[in-house]
Amino acid sequence: IHRRLTLTAASLLVGLALAGCGKQESAAPAAASAPPPAAAPRVLVVGTDAAYTPFESQNEKGEVVGFDIDVVKAVAQKAGIEVKFVNTPWEGIFNTLELGDRDLLVSAITITPERRQTMDFSQPYFEARQLIAVKSDSAVTKFDDIKKLKVGVQNGTTGDEVVGKLLGKSSTDIKRFESTPLALKELEAGGVQAVVADNGVVAHYLANNPGGGFKTVSDAGFSTEQYGIAVKKGNAELLAKIDKGLADIKADGTYAKIYASHFGAESK
Ligand code: ARG
């Protein structure tokens, strides 16, 4: 309600200012009555931390590609909006919405109650949960087993959050990395004994690094997470377009096709 009021007040002021201008320009009445030319639609800037294969990564040509990218491209097409993707470090990615540097974020972002306080999310478009990566010879069989170990996470992710709950937020055994691949490299190097991150990314990394000597450990205690596309808090107009586009690509089979192209046929 507050926002509404502020907006109304703002448009009133603009209206008054324009009325003032009109009076000063009364020498050219014809121009004043002509409708303004329609502004060309702005290309919306989509921020993504493109170090999260298969959701978002940069290919050899430097283009941002992945499941998330294909989803947003398809949504944008349905919604009649133009988008471009800009690689944006995870650290500070949420601030870019507030600053207006990015209009949308797609980055395998889990919808959480805390995040909902500072940004708005689309309907969920993907389900995930945490997964533990350890060395093949590790004795870890469940989440609780990593309590006494050095654990790598990507700073500020939901993996960071769950590990913080188990080990204590300020535990010096939590090693926080700028990106998930960096955390996994540290596991390979032996600097940490476990990494906790989103299942899709951990599974993909292991499948593509057969020489890494890793295995994964799942734990039924990890809750289900839902990925959402984020917009600046209060941008209801854009959010409605995104949600409509998402519903459209789910209804017409586009989403299933995109899913299958990245994760195989077992789409749900
Ligand atoms: N789903 C997790 C979260 O929202 C991790 C997302 C990290 N995404 C990325 N592109 N680095 O906290």
Coordinates of C-alpha atoms and ligand atoms in Angstrom, one line a residue:
I1 CA 0.0 0.0 0.0
H2 CA 2.8 2.3 0.8
R3 CA 4.4 1.7 -2.5
R4 CA 1.1 2.5 -4.3
L5 CA 0.8 5.7 -2.4
T6 CA 4.4 6.7 -3.2
L7 CA 3.9 5.9 -6.8
T8 CA 0.7 7.9 -7.0
A9 CA 2.4 10.8 -5.4
A10 CA 5.2 10.6 -7.8
S11 CA 3.0 10.5 -10.8
L12 CA 1.1 13.4 -9.5
L13 CA 4.3 15.4 -9.3
V14 CA 5.3 14.4 -12.8
G15 CA 1.8 15.3 -14.0
L16 CA 2.1 18.7 -12.4
A17 CA 5.6 19.2 -13.9
L18 CA 4.4 18.2 -17.3
A19 CA 1.3 20.6 -17.0
G20 CA 3.8 23.3 -16.2
C21 CA 5.9 22.6 -19.2
G22 CA 2.8 22.5 -21.4
K23 CA 1.9 26.1 -20.4
Q24 CA 5.4 27.3 -21.1
E25 CA 5.2 25.7 -24.5
S26 CA 1.8 27.0 -25.4
A27 CA 3.3 28.7 -28.5
A28 CA 3.3 25.2 -30.1
P29 CA -0.1 23.7 -29.4
A30 CA -0.1 21.3 -32.3
A31 CA 3.0 19.5 -30.9
A32 CA 1.5 19.3 -27.5
S33 CA -1.6 17.4 -28.6
A34 CA 0.3 14.9 -30.8
P35 CA 0.6 11.5 -29.1
P36 CA 4.1 10.7 -28.0
P37 CA 5.9 8.1 -30.2
A38 CA 5.9 4.6 -28.6
A39 CA 9.2 4.0 -26.9
A40 CA 11.2 1.0 -28.2
P41 CA 11.0 -1.8 -25.7
R42 CA 14.1 -2.0 -23.6
V43 CA 16.2 -5.2 -23.7
L44 CA 15.9 -6.6 -20.2
V45 CA 19.2 -7.5 -18.5
V46 CA 19.3 -11.0 -16.9
G47 CA 22.0 -11.6 -14.3
T48 CA 23.4 -15.1 -13.8
D49 CA 26.4 -16.5 -12.1
A50 CA 27.6 -18.6 -15.1
A51 CA 29.7 -21.0 -13.1
Y52 CA 27.0 -23.5 -12.4
T53 CA 26.8 -26.1 -15.1
P54 CA 24.4 -27.4 -16.4
F55 CA 22.2 -24.5 -15.2
E56 CA 24.4 -21.6 -16.4
S57 CA 27.9 -21.5 -17.8
Q58 CA 30.0 -19.8 -20.4
N59 CA 30.8 -21.6 -23.6
E60 CA 34.1 -21.3 -25.6
K61 CA 32.6 -18.3 -27.4
G62 CA 31.9 -16.6 -24.1
E63 CA 28.2 -16.9 -24.5
V64 CA 26.1 -17.7 -21.4
V65 CA 24.3 -21.1 -21.9
G66 CA 22.5 -23.7 -19.9
F67 CA 19.1 -24.9 -18.7
D68 CA 18.2 -21.7 -16.9
I69 CA 19.2 -19.7 -20.0
D70 CA 17.0 -21.8 -22.3
V71 CA 14.1 -21.5 -19.9
V72 CA 14.3 -17.7 -19.6
K73 CA 14.7 -17.4 -23.4
A74 CA 11.6 -19.4 -24.0
V75 CA 9.7 -17.5 -21.3
A76 CA 10.8 -14.2 -22.8
Q77 CA 9.6 -15.3 -26.3
K78 CA 6.2 -16.1 -24.9
A79 CA 6.0 -12.9 -22.9
G80 CA 7.1 -10.8 -25.8
I81 CA 10.1 -9.3 -24.0
E82 CA 13.7 -9.1 -25.1
V83 CA 16.4 -10.3 -22.8
K84 CA 20.2 -10.5 -22.7
F85 CA 22.3 -12.4 -20.2
V86 CA 25.1 -10.9 -18.3
N87 CA 27.5 -13.1 -16.2
T88 CA 27.3 -11.7 -12.7
P89 CA 29.2 -13.0 -9.7
W90 CA 27.0 -14.7 -7.1
E91 CA 28.5 -12.5 -4.5
G92 CA 26.4 -9.4 -4.7
I93 CA 24.1 -10.7 -7.4
F94 CA 20.9 -9.9 -5.4
N95 CA 22.0 -6.3 -5.0
T96 CA 22.1 -5.8 -8.7
L97 CA 18.3 -6.0 -8.8
E98 CA 18.0 -3.3 -6.2
L99 CA 20.5 -1.1 -8.0
G100 CA 18.6 -1.6 -11.3
D101 CA 21.7 -3.0 -13.0
R102 CA 19.8 -6.2 -13.7
D103 CA 16.0 -6.6 -14.4
L104 CA 15.9 -10.4 -13.8
L105 CA 18.1 -13.0 -12.1
V106 CA 18.2 -16.6 -13.2
S107 CA 20.9 -18.5 -11.4
A108 CA 19.5 -21.7 -9.9
I109 CA 18.3 -19.5 -7.1
T110 CA 16.4 -21.3 -4.4
I111 CA 13.3 -19.5 -3.2
T112 CA 13.7 -18.9 0.5
P113 CA 11.7 -16.9 3.0
E114 CA 14.7 -14.6 3.8
R115 CA 15.2 -13.8 0.1
R116 CA 11.5 -13.2 -0.4
Q117 CA 12.0 -10.2 1.9
T118 CA 14.3 -8.4 -0.5
M119 CA 13.1 -9.6 -3.9
D120 CA 10.2 -11.2 -5.6
F121 CA 10.2 -14.6 -7.2
S122 CA 8.4 -16.3 -10.1
Q123 CA 6.5 -19.5 -9.7
P124 CA 9.0 -22.4 -9.1
Y125 CA 10.5 -23.8 -12.3
F126 CA 12.9 -26.5 -11.0
E127 CA 13.1 -28.7 -7.9
A128 CA 16.5 -29.4 -6.2
R129 CA 18.0 -30.6 -3.0
Q130 CA 21.5 -30.5 -1.5
L131 CA 24.0 -33.3 -2.3
I132 CA 27.3 -34.1 -0.6
A133 CA 30.4 -34.7 -2.6
V134 CA 33.3 -36.6 -0.9
K135 CA 36.4 -38.5 -2.0
S136 CA 35.6 -42.1 -3.2
D137 CA 37.3 -43.6 -0.1
S138 CA 35.5 -41.4 2.4
A139 CA 33.6 -43.0 5.3
V140 CA 30.8 -40.4 5.1
T141 CA 27.4 -42.0 4.6
K142 CA 25.1 -39.3 5.9
F143 CA 25.0 -35.5 6.4
D144 CA 25.8 -35.8 10.1
D145 CA 29.1 -37.5 9.3
I146 CA 30.6 -34.3 8.0
K147 CA 30.2 -32.5 11.3
K148 CA 33.9 -33.0 12.2
L149 CA 35.3 -32.4 8.7
K150 CA 36.4 -29.4 6.7
V151 CA 33.5 -28.6 4.4
G152 CA 33.5 -26.5 1.2
V153 CA 30.5 -24.5 0.1
Q154 CA 29.7 -21.6 -2.2
N155 CA 29.4 -18.5 -0.1
G156 CA 25.8 -17.4 0.6
T157 CA 24.1 -20.4 -1.0
T158 CA 21.6 -22.7 0.6
G159 CA 24.5 -25.3 0.9
D160 CA 26.3 -22.7 3.0
E161 CA 23.1 -22.3 5.1
V162 CA 22.6 -26.0 5.8
V163 CA 26.2 -26.7 6.6
G164 CA 26.1 -23.6 8.9
K165 CA 23.3 -25.2 10.8
L166 CA 25.2 -28.4 11.3
L167 CA 28.7 -27.1 12.0
G168 CA 27.7 -23.7 13.5
K169 CA 27.6 -20.6 11.3
S170 CA 31.0 -19.3 12.4
S171 CA 32.8 -22.7 12.4
T172 CA 36.3 -22.3 11.0
D173 CA 35.8 -25.8 9.4
I174 CA 33.4 -24.2 6.8
K175 CA 35.4 -23.0 3.8
R176 CA 33.4 -20.6 1.8
F177 CA 34.2 -20.2 -1.9
E178 CA 33.2 -17.7 -4.6
S179 CA 31.9 -20.4 -6.8
T180 CA 30.9 -24.1 -6.5
P181 CA 33.5 -25.3 -9.0
L182 CA 36.2 -23.7 -6.8
A183 CA 34.8 -25.6 -3.8
L184 CA 34.9 -28.9 -5.7
K185 CA 38.5 -28.2 -6.9
E186 CA 39.4 -27.8 -3.3
L187 CA 37.9 -31.2 -2.5
E188 CA 40.0 -32.7 -5.2
A189 CA 43.1 -31.0 -3.8
G190 CA 42.3 -32.3 -0.3
G191 CA 41.8 -28.9 1.3
V192 CA 38.2 -29.9 2.3
Q193 CA 36.8 -33.4 2.9
A194 CA 33.3 -32.7 1.7
V195 CA 31.4 -30.2 -0.4
V196 CA 27.6 -29.5 -0.1
A197 CA 25.9 -28.0 -3.0
D198 CA 22.8 -28.4 -5.3
N199 CA 22.4 -32.0 -6.5
G200 CA 22.2 -31.1 -10.3
V201 CA 25.5 -29.3 -10.2
V202 CA 27.4 -31.8 -8.0
A203 CA 26.1 -34.8 -10.1
H204 CA 27.1 -33.0 -13.3
Y205 CA 30.6 -32.2 -12.0
L206 CA 31.2 -35.8 -11.0
A207 CA 30.0 -37.2 -14.2
N208 CA 32.4 -34.9 -16.1
N209 CA 35.3 -35.5 -13.8
P210 CA 35.6 -39.3 -13.7
G211 CA 39.2 -38.9 -12.7
G212 CA 38.4 -36.7 -9.7
G213 CA 37.9 -39.7 -7.4
F214 CA 34.7 -38.4 -6.0
K215 CA 31.4 -40.0 -4.9
T216 CA 28.1 -38.4 -3.8
V217 CA 26.2 -39.0 -0.6
S218 CA 22.6 -38.0 -0.4
D219 CA 20.7 -37.5 2.9
A220 CA 16.9 -37.8 3.3
G221 CA 17.1 -35.0 5.8
F222 CA 17.8 -32.3 3.1
S223 CA 14.6 -30.5 2.3
T224 CA 13.3 -29.9 -1.2
E225 CA 14.3 -26.6 -2.8
Q226 CA 12.5 -24.7 -5.5
Y227 CA 14.3 -22.5 -8.0
G228 CA 12.7 -19.2 -9.0
I229 CA 13.4 -16.3 -11.3
A230 CA 13.9 -13.2 -9.3
V231 CA 12.8 -9.6 -10.0
K232 CA 13.1 -6.4 -8.0
K233 CA 10.7 -6.3 -5.1
G234 CA 7.5 -4.8 -6.2
N235 CA 8.0 -5.3 -10.0
A236 CA 4.6 -7.0 -10.3
E237 CA 4.2 -6.2 -13.9
L238 CA 7.3 -8.0 -15.0
L239 CA 6.7 -10.8 -12.6
A240 CA 3.2 -11.4 -14.1
K241 CA 4.7 -11.6 -17.6
I242 CA 7.3 -14.1 -16.4
D243 CA 4.8 -16.3 -14.6
K244 CA 2.5 -16.3 -17.6
G245 CA 5.4 -17.2 -19.9
L246 CA 6.4 -20.0 -17.5
A247 CA 2.9 -21.4 -17.4
D248 CA 2.8 -21.2 -21.2
I249 CA 6.1 -23.1 -21.8
K250 CA 5.0 -25.8 -19.3
A251 CA 1.6 -26.2 -21.0
D252 CA 2.9 -26.4 -24.6
G253 CA 5.7 -28.9 -24.0
T254 CA 8.6 -26.4 -24.5
Y255 CA 9.7 -26.8 -20.9
A256 CA 9.7 -30.6 -21.1
K257 CA 11.9 -30.3 -24.3
I258 CA 14.3 -28.0 -22.6
Y259 CA 14.4 -30.3 -19.6
A260 CA 15.1 -33.3 -21.7
S261 CA 17.9 -31.6 -23.6
H262 CA 19.8 -30.9 -20.4
F263 CA 18.8 -33.7 -18.1
G264 CA 17.7 -36.6 -20.3
A265 CA 14.3 -38.0 -20.8
E266 CA 13.3 -38.6 -17.2
S267 CA 11.6 -35.3 -17.1
K268 CA 8.8 -34.9 -14.6
Ligands
ARG1 N1 20.4 -23.0 -5.2 C1 21.4 -22.5 -4.4 C2 21.0 -21.2 -3.7 O1 20.1 -20.6 -4.2 C3 22.7 -22.2 -5.1 C4 22.6 -21.4 -6.3 C5 23.9 -21.0 -6.9 N2 23.8 -20.5 -8.3 C6 24.8 -20.2 -9.0 N3 24.6 -19.9 -10.3 N4 26.0 -20.1 -8.5 O2 21.6 -20.7 -2.8

